[in-house]
Each structure stands twice: as structure tokens, then as C-alpha cells.
Amino acid sequence: AEPEASPTPLEELPADVVMQMNAIQQQVIDLRGLHPTHDVPRALLSPEELRQRVIDDFLAEYTPEEIADDMIELVALGLVEPGFDLMAFYTDLLSEQIAGFYDQETGEMYVVKGEGFFGLERLTYSHEYTHVLQDQTYDIEDGLNFNDDACDLDTERCAAIQSLIEGDASLVELNWFYEHSTATDQEQIMEFYESYSGLILESAPPYIQKDFVFPYNFGLTFVQTLFDEGGWEAVDAAYRNVPVSTEQILHPERYPDDTPIPV
């Protein structure tokens, strides 16, 4: 079925790109075993529009006052140097090298125009479409209670849920790469990583670096552990009984029984 109308008409995407997207979506559905409840609108963004979108979304969830408060804590603990520009860092990092992303608040997939739709973009699409299936199946914001209000109250629980979500999508992305990427895809992806400097992330204090990649690296290990024990059924069961601490993510053997004790 054709996707629903989107803010930027889908016709602006070349027909061959739309065909590739639809093919990747079906491959991800088959790999992950989850089925969409409706088509996801796909909207085009220029790199400039993407950057502004990232800034707007970031500031909507993370106010300058909250950033200032966090800086006081991080500096006091010796985790960052005084004067580190946390806002600029996250803005640059989040808008760098993004080929596309799924917005769970709007339920739309955003595709960055001007970059083409090659190996890296195809790989990214497999990851982001997994988020579509997660959201339509489990309702990330309300069903999993993964939203701003809940996360302000329990940051540990939300860090664990984010790790489940990103680890799941990362495992699907890896499986897609092994099973469906073409030789050209693999060549282009390898070329990208060989030339990618990652200077923005590398320039960050070690704590910031590790915090940013935690849900992807440790989330993948956590989900892989579940998958090795019981396949995708075990991963799906984790959405019905979500992990509640980063300890459970770091030590999958402590999930689900070892829960935090309120202090």
C-alpha cells in the first residue's frame, strides 16, 4: 500500500527510492516478525531543515535551564570541564550524518534529501523502520510509558527502555546487513566508515561519549542475549516486562528479577 499523505509530498522522492524503501520495510517486517498497523508517512527534509528540527525537538525536551543545572552537576563531579558547551555539542552531534529518522511523536519517517539513497541510507532505513514497528506494536510513549514526564521521574527506567528499543533496532539492522545488503551496499558502507572522522563525538568528554552510545552498544548486547535465549519471542516479551535499570542492561542475567531498591 502507498504511504499516507505527508507534509512534503512523497512524489518528491524518486520512484526507485520509494521502491527501495518499500522493499526494505518488507524485509524488516519479515526479519523482526512484527507487522505494521498502518503505513507510515514519509517526509523529506533538507540537511538545514533536519538541523533545525533537531534543535527544536531538543530544546522542547531539554531547556536551557535544565542544561545549566546538568552542567553544574557534571562539572562538580569532574565529568566535564567548566565552559563545555553541552547544547552546541548535542546539536552538532544529533544533526551530523543523519540519513533519516523516525519521529515517534508525529509517527512520521523523515528522509534527508540531497544525500542520495545508497548503502548507508538503506542500512539506516532498516534501523529506523524497526522503530516504526516497535511504536505501532507497543506504543512507545504511552504503552511503554517512555515519555518526558515519566522519564523525569525515573531516569534509570527510561535509560533501560531506550537500550531495549535501540538494541532491538541495532540487531535488526545487523541482520538486514547480513541477509539483504548488496555488494554495492557493503562497499559504500565500508567506504563511509573508513572516511568517517566522528570528530564531534571524539571531541566530547569521555563521560558524554559513553552516555551517548550506551543504549546502542549495551542495548545491542542485552537484546542479543535475549535473542540467543529465546529468539524474537524473548525480545517481544521484554516489551511486556520492560527492563527497569541500567544494571539489568549491563548484566542481562539480572533481568528481570534483580530490580532496584528505592533508597
CSV table of N, CA and C in Angstrom, one decimal, residues 95-171:
chain,number,residue,atom,x,y,z
A,95,SER,N,22.7,16.3,14.6
A,95,SER,CA,22.4,16.6,13.2
A,95,SER,C,23.5,16.2,12.2
A,96,GLU,N,24.5,15.6,12.7
A,96,GLU,CA,25.6,15.1,11.8
A,96,GLU,C,25.3,13.7,11.3
A,97,GLN,N,25.5,13.6,10.0
A,97,GLN,CA,25.5,12.3,9.3
A,97,GLN,C,24.2,11.5,9.5
A,98,ILE,N,23.1,12.2,9.7
A,98,ILE,CA,21.8,11.5,9.8
A,98,ILE,C,21.2,11.3,8.4
A,99,ALA,N,20.9,10.1,8.1
A,99,ALA,CA,20.4,9.8,6.8
A,99,ALA,C,18.8,9.8,6.8
A,100,GLY,N,18.3,9.7,8.0
A,100,GLY,CA,16.8,9.6,8.2
A,100,GLY,C,16.5,9.2,9.6
A,101,PHE,N,15.3,9.5,10.1
A,101,PHE,CA,14.9,9.1,11.4
A,101,PHE,C,13.4,9.0,11.6
A,102,TYR,N,13.0,8.2,12.5
A,102,TYR,CA,11.6,8.1,12.8
A,102,TYR,C,11.2,9.0,14.0
A,103,ASP,N,10.2,9.8,13.9
A,103,ASP,CA,9.7,10.6,15.0
A,103,ASP,C,8.5,10.0,15.6
A,104,GLN,N,8.7,9.5,16.8
A,104,GLN,CA,7.6,8.7,17.5
A,104,GLN,C,6.4,9.7,17.9
A,105,GLU,N,6.7,11.0,18.0
A,105,GLU,CA,5.6,11.9,18.4
A,105,GLU,C,4.7,12.2,17.3
A,106,THR,N,5.3,12.3,16.1
A,106,THR,CA,4.4,12.6,14.9
A,106,THR,C,4.0,11.3,14.2
A,107,GLY,N,4.8,10.2,14.4
A,107,GLY,CA,4.5,8.9,13.7
A,107,GLY,C,5.0,9.0,12.3
A,108,GLU,N,6.0,9.9,12.0
A,108,GLU,CA,6.4,10.0,10.6
A,108,GLU,C,7.9,9.6,10.5
A,109,MET,N,8.2,9.2,9.3
A,109,MET,CA,9.6,8.9,8.9
A,109,MET,C,10.2,10.1,8.1
A,110,TYR,N,11.3,10.6,8.6
A,110,TYR,CA,11.9,11.7,7.9
A,110,TYR,C,13.1,11.2,7.1
A,111,VAL,N,13.2,11.6,5.8
A,111,VAL,CA,14.2,11.2,4.9
A,111,VAL,C,15.0,12.5,4.5
A,112,VAL,N,16.3,12.4,4.7
A,112,VAL,CA,17.1,13.6,4.4
A,112,VAL,C,17.4,13.6,2.9
A,113,LYS,N,17.0,14.7,2.2
A,113,LYS,CA,17.3,14.8,0.8
A,113,LYS,C,18.6,15.4,0.5
A,114,GLY,N,19.1,15.1,-0.7
A,114,GLY,CA,20.4,15.7,-1.1
A,114,GLY,C,21.6,14.7,-0.9
A,115,GLU,N,21.4,13.6,-0.1
A,115,GLU,CA,22.4,12.7,0.1
A,115,GLU,C,22.4,11.5,-0.8
A,116,GLY,N,21.2,11.3,-1.5
A,116,GLY,CA,21.1,10.1,-2.2
A,116,GLY,C,20.5,9.0,-1.3
A,117,PHE,N,20.3,7.8,-1.9
A,117,PHE,CA,19.8,6.7,-1.1
A,117,PHE,C,20.7,5.5,-1.4
A,118,PHE,N,21.8,5.5,-0.7
A,118,PHE,CA,22.8,4.5,-1.0
A,118,PHE,C,23.0,3.5,0.1
A,119,GLY,N,24.1,2.8,0.2
A,119,GLY,CA,24.3,1.8,1.2
A,119,GLY,C,24.0,2.3,2.7
A,120,LEU,N,24.6,3.4,3.1
A,120,LEU,CA,24.4,3.9,4.4
A,120,LEU,C,22.9,4.3,4.7
A,121,GLU,N,22.3,4.9,3.7
A,121,GLU,CA,20.9,5.3,3.9
A,121,GLU,C,20.0,4.1,4.0
A,122,ARG,N,20.3,3.1,3.2
A,122,ARG,CA,19.5,1.9,3.2
A,122,ARG,C,19.6,1.2,4.5
A,123,LEU,N,20.9,1.1,5.0
A,123,LEU,CA,21.1,0.5,6.3
A,123,LEU,C,20.4,1.2,7.4
A,124,THR,N,20.5,2.6,7.4
A,124,THR,CA,19.8,3.4,8.4
A,124,THR,C,18.3,3.2,8.3
A,125,TYR,N,17.8,3.1,7.1
A,125,TYR,CA,16.3,2.9,7.0
A,125,TYR,C,15.9,1.6,7.6
A,126,SER,N,16.7,0.6,7.6
A,126,SER,CA,16.3,-0.7,8.2
A,126,SER,C,16.2,-0.5,9.7
A,127,HIS,N,17.1,0.3,10.3
A,127,HIS,CA,17.1,0.6,11.7
A,127,HIS,C,15.9,1.4,12.1
A,128,GLU,N,15.6,2.5,11.3
A,128,GLU,CA,14.6,3.4,11.7
A,128,GLU,C,13.2,2.8,11.5
A,129,TYR,N,13.0,1.9,10.4
A,129,TYR,CA,11.7,1.3,10.2
A,129,TYR,C,11.4,0.3,11.4
A,130,THR,N,12.5,-0.3,12.0
A,130,THR,CA,12.2,-1.1,13.2
A,130,THR,C,11.5,-0.3,14.2
A,131,HIS,N,11.9,1.0,14.4
A,131,HIS,CA,11.3,1.8,15.4
A,131,HIS,C,9.8,2.0,15.0
A,132,VAL,N,9.5,2.1,13.8
A,132,VAL,CA,8.1,2.2,13.4
A,132,VAL,C,7.3,1.0,13.9
A,133,LEU,N,7.9,-0.2,13.6
A,133,LEU,CA,7.2,-1.4,14.1
A,133,LEU,C,7.1,-1.5,15.6
A,134,GLN,N,8.1,-1.1,16.3
A,134,GLN,CA,8.1,-1.1,17.8
A,134,GLN,C,6.9,-0.2,18.2
A,135,ASP,N,6.9,1.0,17.7
A,135,ASP,CA,5.9,2.0,18.1
A,135,ASP,C,4.5,1.6,17.8
A,136,GLN,N,4.3,1.1,16.6
A,136,GLN,CA,2.9,0.7,16.2
A,136,GLN,C,2.5,-0.6,17.0
A,137,THR,N,3.4,-1.4,17.4
A,137,THR,CA,3.1,-2.6,18.2
A,137,THR,C,2.9,-2.3,19.6
A,138,TYR,N,3.8,-1.6,20.2
A,138,TYR,CA,3.9,-1.4,21.7
A,138,TYR,C,3.6,0.0,22.2
A,139,ASP,N,3.4,1.0,21.3
A,139,ASP,CA,3.1,2.4,21.7
A,139,ASP,C,4.2,2.9,22.6
A,140,ILE,N,5.3,3.3,22.1
A,140,ILE,CA,6.5,3.6,22.9
A,140,ILE,C,6.2,4.7,24.0
A,141,GLU,N,5.5,5.7,23.6
A,141,GLU,CA,5.2,6.8,24.6
A,141,GLU,C,4.3,6.4,25.7
A,142,ASP,N,3.1,5.9,25.3
A,142,ASP,CA,2.1,5.6,26.3
A,142,ASP,C,2.1,4.2,26.8
A,143,GLY,N,2.3,3.2,25.8
A,143,GLY,CA,2.2,1.8,26.2
A,143,GLY,C,3.4,1.4,27.1
A,144,LEU,N,4.6,1.9,26.7
A,144,LEU,CA,5.8,1.6,27.5
A,144,LEU,C,6.1,2.7,28.5
A,145,ASN,N,5.2,3.8,28.5
A,145,ASN,CA,5.4,4.9,29.4
A,145,ASN,C,6.8,5.5,29.3
A,146,PHE,N,7.2,5.6,28.1
A,146,PHE,CA,8.6,6.2,27.7
A,146,PHE,C,8.3,7.6,27.2
A,147,ASN,N,8.1,8.5,28.1
A,147,ASN,CA,7.8,9.9,27.7
A,147,ASN,C,8.5,10.9,28.6
A,148,ASP,N,8.4,12.2,28.3
A,148,ASP,CA,9.1,13.2,29.1
A,148,ASP,C,8.8,13.1,30.6
A,149,ASP,N,7.5,13.1,30.9
A,149,ASP,CA,7.0,13.1,32.3
A,149,ASP,C,7.5,11.9,33.0
A,150,ALA,N,7.4,10.7,32.5
A,150,ALA,CA,7.8,9.5,33.1
A,150,ALA,C,9.3,9.5,33.3
A,151,CYS,N,10.0,10.0,32.3
A,151,CYS,CA,11.5,9.9,32.3
A,151,CYS,C,12.1,10.9,33.3
A,152,ASP,N,11.4,12.0,33.5
A,152,ASP,CA,11.9,12.9,34.5
A,152,ASP,C,11.8,12.3,35.9
A,153,LEU,N,10.8,11.4,36.1
A,153,LEU,CA,10.6,10.8,37.4
A,153,LEU,C,11.6,9.6,37.6
A,154,ASP,N,11.9,8.9,36.6
A,154,ASP,CA,12.7,7.7,36.7
A,154,ASP,C,13.6,7.6,35.5
A,155,THR,N,14.8,8.2,35.6
A,155,THR,CA,15.7,8.2,34.5
A,155,THR,C,16.3,6.8,34.3
A,156,GLU,N,16.5,6.1,35.3
A,156,GLU,CA,17.1,4.7,35.2
A,156,GLU,C,16.2,3.8,34.3
A,157,ARG,N,14.9,3.9,34.6
A,157,ARG,CA,13.9,3.0,33.9
A,157,ARG,C,14.0,3.4,32.4
A,158,CYS,N,14.0,4.7,32.1
A,158,CYS,CA,13.9,5.2,30.8
A,158,CYS,C,15.2,4.9,30.0
A,159,ALA,N,16.4,4.9,30.7
A,159,ALA,CA,17.6,4.5,30.1
A,159,ALA,C,17.6,3.1,29.7
A,160,ALA,N,17.0,2.3,30.5
A,160,ALA,CA,16.9,0.8,30.3
A,160,ALA,C,15.9,0.6,29.1
A,161,ILE,N,14.8,1.3,29.0
A,161,ILE,CA,13.9,1.1,27.9
A,161,ILE,C,14.5,1.6,26.6
A,162,GLN,N,15.2,2.7,26.7
A,162,GLN,CA,15.9,3.2,25.5
A,162,GLN,C,16.9,2.2,25.0
A,163,SER,N,17.5,1.5,25.9
A,163,SER,CA,18.5,0.5,25.5
A,163,SER,C,17.8,-0.7,24.8
A,164,LEU,N,16.7,-1.1,25.3
A,164,LEU,CA,15.9,-2.2,24.7
A,164,LEU,C,15.5,-1.8,23.3
A,165,ILE,N,15.0,-0.5,23.1
A,165,ILE,CA,14.5,-0.1,21.9
A,165,ILE,C,15.6,0.0,20.8
A,166,GLU,N,16.7,0.6,21.2
A,166,GLU,CA,17.8,0.8,20.3
A,166,GLU,C,18.6,-0.5,20.1
A,167,GLY,N,18.7,-1.3,21.1
A,167,GLY,CA,19.4,-2.6,20.9
A,167,GLY,C,18.6,-3.5,19.9
A,168,ASP,N,17.3,-3.5,20.1
A,168,ASP,CA,16.4,-4.2,19.1
A,168,ASP,C,16.6,-3.7,17.7
A,169,ALA,N,16.6,-2.4,17.5
A,169,ALA,CA,16.7,-1.9,16.1
A,169,ALA,C,18.1,-2.1,15.6
A,170,SER,N,19.1,-2.1,16.5
A,170,SER,CA,20.5,-2.4,16.0
A,170,SER,C,20.7,-3.8,15.6
A,171,LEU,N,20.0,-4.7,16.3
A,171,LEU,CA,20.1,-6.2,16.0
A,171,LEU,C,19.4,-6.4,14.6
